[in-house]
XYZ file of N, CA and C in Angstrom:
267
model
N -26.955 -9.348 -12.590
C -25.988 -8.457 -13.212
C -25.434 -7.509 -12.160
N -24.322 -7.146 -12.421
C -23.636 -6.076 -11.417
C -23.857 -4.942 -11.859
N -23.183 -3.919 -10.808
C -23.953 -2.299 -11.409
C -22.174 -1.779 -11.924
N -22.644 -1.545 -13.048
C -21.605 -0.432 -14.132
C -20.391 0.381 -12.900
N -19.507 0.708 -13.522
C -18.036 1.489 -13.348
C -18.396 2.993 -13.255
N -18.423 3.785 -12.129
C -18.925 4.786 -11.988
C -17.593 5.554 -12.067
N -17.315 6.791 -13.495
C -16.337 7.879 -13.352
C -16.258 8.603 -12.408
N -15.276 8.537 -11.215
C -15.429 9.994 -10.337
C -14.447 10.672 -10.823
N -14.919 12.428 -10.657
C -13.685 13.171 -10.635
C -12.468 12.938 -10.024
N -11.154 13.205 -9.974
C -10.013 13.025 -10.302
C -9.568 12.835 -8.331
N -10.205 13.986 -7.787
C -10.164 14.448 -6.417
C -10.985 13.134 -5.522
N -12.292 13.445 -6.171
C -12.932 12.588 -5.250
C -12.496 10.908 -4.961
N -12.170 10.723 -6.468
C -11.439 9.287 -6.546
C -10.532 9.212 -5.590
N -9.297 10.210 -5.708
C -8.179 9.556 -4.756
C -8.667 9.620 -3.261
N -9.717 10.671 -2.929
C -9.968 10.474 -1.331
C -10.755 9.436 -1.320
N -11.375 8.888 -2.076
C -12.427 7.081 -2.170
C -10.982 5.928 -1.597
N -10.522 6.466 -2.505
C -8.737 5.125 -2.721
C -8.536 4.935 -1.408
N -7.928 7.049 -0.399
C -7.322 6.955 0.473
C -7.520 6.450 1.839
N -9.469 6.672 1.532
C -10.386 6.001 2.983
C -10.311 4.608 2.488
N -10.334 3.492 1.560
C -10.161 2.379 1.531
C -9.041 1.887 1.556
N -7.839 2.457 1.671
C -6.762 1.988 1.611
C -6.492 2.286 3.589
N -6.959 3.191 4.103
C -6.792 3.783 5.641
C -7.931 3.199 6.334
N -8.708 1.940 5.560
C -10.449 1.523 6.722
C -9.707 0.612 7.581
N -8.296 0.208 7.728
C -8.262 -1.003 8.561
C -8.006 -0.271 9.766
N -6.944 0.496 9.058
C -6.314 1.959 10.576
C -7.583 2.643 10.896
N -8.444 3.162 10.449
C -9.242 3.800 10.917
C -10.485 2.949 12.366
N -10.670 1.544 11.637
C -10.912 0.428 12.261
C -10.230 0.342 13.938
N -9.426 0.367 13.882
C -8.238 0.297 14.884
C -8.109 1.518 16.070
N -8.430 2.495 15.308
C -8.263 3.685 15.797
C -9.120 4.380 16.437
N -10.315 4.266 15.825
C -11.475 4.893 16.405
C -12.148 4.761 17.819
N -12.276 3.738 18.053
C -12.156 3.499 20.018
C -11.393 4.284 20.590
N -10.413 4.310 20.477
C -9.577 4.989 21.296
C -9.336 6.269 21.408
N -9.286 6.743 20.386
C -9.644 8.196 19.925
C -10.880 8.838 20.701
N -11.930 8.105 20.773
C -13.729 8.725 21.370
C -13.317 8.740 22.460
N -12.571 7.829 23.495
C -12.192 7.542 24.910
C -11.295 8.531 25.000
N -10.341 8.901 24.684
C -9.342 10.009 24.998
C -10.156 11.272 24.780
N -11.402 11.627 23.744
C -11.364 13.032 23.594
C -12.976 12.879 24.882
N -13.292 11.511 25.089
C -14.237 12.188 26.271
C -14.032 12.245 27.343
N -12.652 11.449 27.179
C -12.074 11.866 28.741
C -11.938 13.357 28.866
N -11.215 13.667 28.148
C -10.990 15.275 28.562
C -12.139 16.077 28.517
N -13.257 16.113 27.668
C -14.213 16.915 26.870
C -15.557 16.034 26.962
N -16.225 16.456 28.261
C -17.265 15.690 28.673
C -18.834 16.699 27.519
N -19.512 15.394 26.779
C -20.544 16.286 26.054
C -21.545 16.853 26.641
N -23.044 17.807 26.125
C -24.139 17.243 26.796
C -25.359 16.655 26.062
N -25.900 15.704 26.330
C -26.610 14.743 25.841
C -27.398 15.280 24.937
N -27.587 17.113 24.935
C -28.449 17.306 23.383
C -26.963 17.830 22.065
N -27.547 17.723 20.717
C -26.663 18.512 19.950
C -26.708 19.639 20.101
N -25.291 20.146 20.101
C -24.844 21.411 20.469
C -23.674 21.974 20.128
N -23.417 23.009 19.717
C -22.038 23.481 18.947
C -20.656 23.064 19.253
N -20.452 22.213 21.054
C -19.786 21.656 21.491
C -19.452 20.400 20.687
N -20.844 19.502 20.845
C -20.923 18.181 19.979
C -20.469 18.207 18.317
N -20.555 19.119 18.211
C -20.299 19.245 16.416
C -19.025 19.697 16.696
N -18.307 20.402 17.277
C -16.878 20.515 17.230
C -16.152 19.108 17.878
N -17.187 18.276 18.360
C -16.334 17.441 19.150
C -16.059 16.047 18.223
N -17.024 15.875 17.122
C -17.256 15.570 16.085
C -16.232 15.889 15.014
N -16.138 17.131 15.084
C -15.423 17.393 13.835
C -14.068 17.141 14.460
N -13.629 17.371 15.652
C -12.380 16.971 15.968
C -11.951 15.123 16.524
N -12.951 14.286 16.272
C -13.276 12.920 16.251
C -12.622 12.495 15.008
N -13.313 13.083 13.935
C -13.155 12.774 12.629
C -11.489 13.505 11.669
N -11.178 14.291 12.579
C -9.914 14.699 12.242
C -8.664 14.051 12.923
N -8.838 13.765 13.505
C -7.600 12.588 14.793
C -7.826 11.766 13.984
N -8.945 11.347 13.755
C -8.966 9.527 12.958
C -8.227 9.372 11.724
N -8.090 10.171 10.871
C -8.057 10.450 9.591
C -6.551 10.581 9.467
N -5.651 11.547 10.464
C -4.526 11.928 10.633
C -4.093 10.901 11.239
N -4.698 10.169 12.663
C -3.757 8.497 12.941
C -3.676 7.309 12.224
N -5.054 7.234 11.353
C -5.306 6.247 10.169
C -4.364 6.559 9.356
N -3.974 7.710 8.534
C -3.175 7.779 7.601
C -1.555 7.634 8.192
N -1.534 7.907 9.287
C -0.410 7.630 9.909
C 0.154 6.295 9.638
N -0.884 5.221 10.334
C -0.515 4.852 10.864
C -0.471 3.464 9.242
N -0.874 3.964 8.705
C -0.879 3.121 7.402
C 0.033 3.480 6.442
N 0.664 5.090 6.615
C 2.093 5.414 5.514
C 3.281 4.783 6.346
N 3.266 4.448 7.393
C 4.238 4.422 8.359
C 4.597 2.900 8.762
N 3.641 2.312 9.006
C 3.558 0.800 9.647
C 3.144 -0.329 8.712
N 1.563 -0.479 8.551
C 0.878 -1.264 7.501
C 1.536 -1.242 6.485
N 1.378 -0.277 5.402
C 2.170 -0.293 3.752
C 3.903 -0.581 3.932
N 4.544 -0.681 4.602
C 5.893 -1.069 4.791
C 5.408 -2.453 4.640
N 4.870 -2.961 5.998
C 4.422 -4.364 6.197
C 4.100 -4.900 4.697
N 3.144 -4.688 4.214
C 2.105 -4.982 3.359
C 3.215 -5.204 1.951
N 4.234 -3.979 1.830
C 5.466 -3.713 1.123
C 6.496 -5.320 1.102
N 6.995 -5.274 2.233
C 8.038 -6.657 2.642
C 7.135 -7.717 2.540
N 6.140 -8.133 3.053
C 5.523 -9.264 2.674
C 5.103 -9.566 1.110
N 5.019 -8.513 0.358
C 4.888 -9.162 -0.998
C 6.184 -9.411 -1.344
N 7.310 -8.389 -1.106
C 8.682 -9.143 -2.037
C 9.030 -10.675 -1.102
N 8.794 -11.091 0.382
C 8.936 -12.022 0.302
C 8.298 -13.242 -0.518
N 6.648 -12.696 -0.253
C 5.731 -13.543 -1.408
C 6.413 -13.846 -2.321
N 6.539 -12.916 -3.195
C 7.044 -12.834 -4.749
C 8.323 -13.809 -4.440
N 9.567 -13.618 -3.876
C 10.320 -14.172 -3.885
C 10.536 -15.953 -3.775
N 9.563 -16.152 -3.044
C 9.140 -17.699 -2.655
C 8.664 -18.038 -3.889
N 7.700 -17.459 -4.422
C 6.424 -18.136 -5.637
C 7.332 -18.621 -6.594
Protein backbone atom coordinates (compact mmCIF):
# COMPACT_ATOMS: atom_id res chain seq x y z
CA UNK A 1 0.00 0.00 0.00
CA UNK A 2 1.15 3.58 -0.53
CA UNK A 3 1.27 6.25 2.16
CA UNK A 4 -1.95 8.70 2.21
CA UNK A 5 -2.10 12.54 0.70
CA UNK A 6 -0.53 14.70 3.22
CA UNK A 7 -2.49 18.46 3.62
CA UNK A 8 0.21 21.12 3.73
CA UNK A 9 -0.50 24.59 4.59
CA UNK A 10 -1.13 26.85 1.74
CA UNK A 11 2.67 28.46 1.99
CA UNK A 12 4.50 25.49 2.57
CA UNK A 13 2.83 23.72 -0.41
CA UNK A 14 3.72 26.28 -2.98
CA UNK A 15 7.50 26.40 -1.77
CA UNK A 16 7.29 22.14 -2.02
CA UNK A 17 5.79 22.89 -5.88
CA UNK A 18 8.52 25.69 -6.36
CA UNK A 19 11.73 23.44 -5.25
CA UNK A 20 10.24 20.60 -7.49
CA UNK A 21 9.43 22.46 -10.24
CA UNK A 22 13.35 24.46 -9.86
CA UNK A 23 15.32 20.61 -8.88
CA UNK A 24 16.50 20.38 -12.50
CA UNK A 25 17.97 24.18 -12.40
CA UNK A 26 19.08 23.78 -9.13
CA UNK A 27 20.78 20.39 -10.38
CA UNK A 28 22.62 22.40 -12.95
CA UNK A 29 23.53 25.11 -10.91
CA UNK A 30 24.97 24.09 -7.90
CA UNK A 31 28.62 23.19 -9.04
CA UNK A 32 29.20 26.16 -10.21
CA UNK A 33 27.92 28.32 -7.79
CA UNK A 34 30.38 26.38 -4.76
CA UNK A 35 33.39 27.03 -7.37
CA UNK A 36 32.76 30.71 -7.86
CA UNK A 37 31.95 31.50 -4.13
CA UNK A 38 35.28 29.48 -3.12
CA UNK A 39 37.10 31.00 -5.41
CA UNK A 40 36.68 34.24 -3.94
CA UNK A 41 35.89 33.18 -0.18
CA UNK A 42 38.41 30.61 0.89
CA UNK A 43 36.74 28.57 4.21
CA UNK A 44 38.40 27.15 7.31
CA UNK A 45 38.09 23.53 7.68
CA UNK A 46 36.22 23.92 11.19
CA UNK A 47 32.45 25.40 11.36
CA UNK A 48 32.51 28.83 11.82
CA UNK A 49 30.33 31.93 11.43
CA UNK A 50 32.19 32.38 8.08
CA UNK A 51 30.99 28.78 6.95
CA UNK A 52 27.39 29.40 7.91
CA UNK A 53 27.31 32.66 6.07
CA UNK A 54 28.99 30.98 3.28
CA UNK A 55 26.25 28.49 3.35
CA UNK A 56 23.62 30.66 3.66
CA UNK A 57 24.89 32.61 0.73
CA UNK A 58 25.36 29.02 -1.32
CA UNK A 59 21.83 28.39 -0.77
CA UNK A 60 20.63 31.84 -1.80
CA UNK A 61 22.47 32.11 -5.39
CA UNK A 62 21.03 28.63 -6.01
CA UNK A 63 17.55 29.36 -5.39
CA UNK A 64 17.65 32.88 -7.22
CA UNK A 65 19.65 31.14 -10.49
CA UNK A 66 17.36 28.00 -10.26
CA UNK A 67 14.34 30.09 -10.30
CA UNK A 68 15.85 32.10 -12.88
CA UNK A 69 16.77 30.08 -14.81
CA UNK A 70 13.51 27.98 -14.97
CA UNK A 71 10.94 31.29 -15.27
CA UNK A 72 13.12 32.35 -18.06
CA UNK A 73 14.51 29.38 -20.18
CA UNK A 74 13.11 25.78 -19.14
CA UNK A 75 9.16 26.72 -18.69
CA UNK A 76 9.19 28.65 -22.13
CA UNK A 77 10.90 25.45 -23.48
CA UNK A 78 8.76 23.06 -21.62
CA UNK A 79 5.74 25.78 -22.80
CA UNK A 80 6.51 25.42 -26.90
CA UNK A 81 7.17 21.86 -26.77
CA UNK A 82 3.79 20.94 -25.50
CA UNK A 83 1.80 23.18 -28.05
CA UNK A 84 3.97 21.54 -30.58
CA UNK A 85 3.13 18.09 -28.89
CA UNK A 86 -0.43 18.91 -28.71
CA UNK A 87 -0.45 20.11 -32.15
CA UNK A 88 1.01 16.89 -33.83
CA UNK A 89 -1.17 14.36 -31.53
Amino acid sequence: AGVGRVQLPYRTAAGVTALSKWSYALYLINLPVIIVIHSFWRLEPHASVATFISAVLYASICLVLAAGLYHYFERPILSWRDRKTLATA
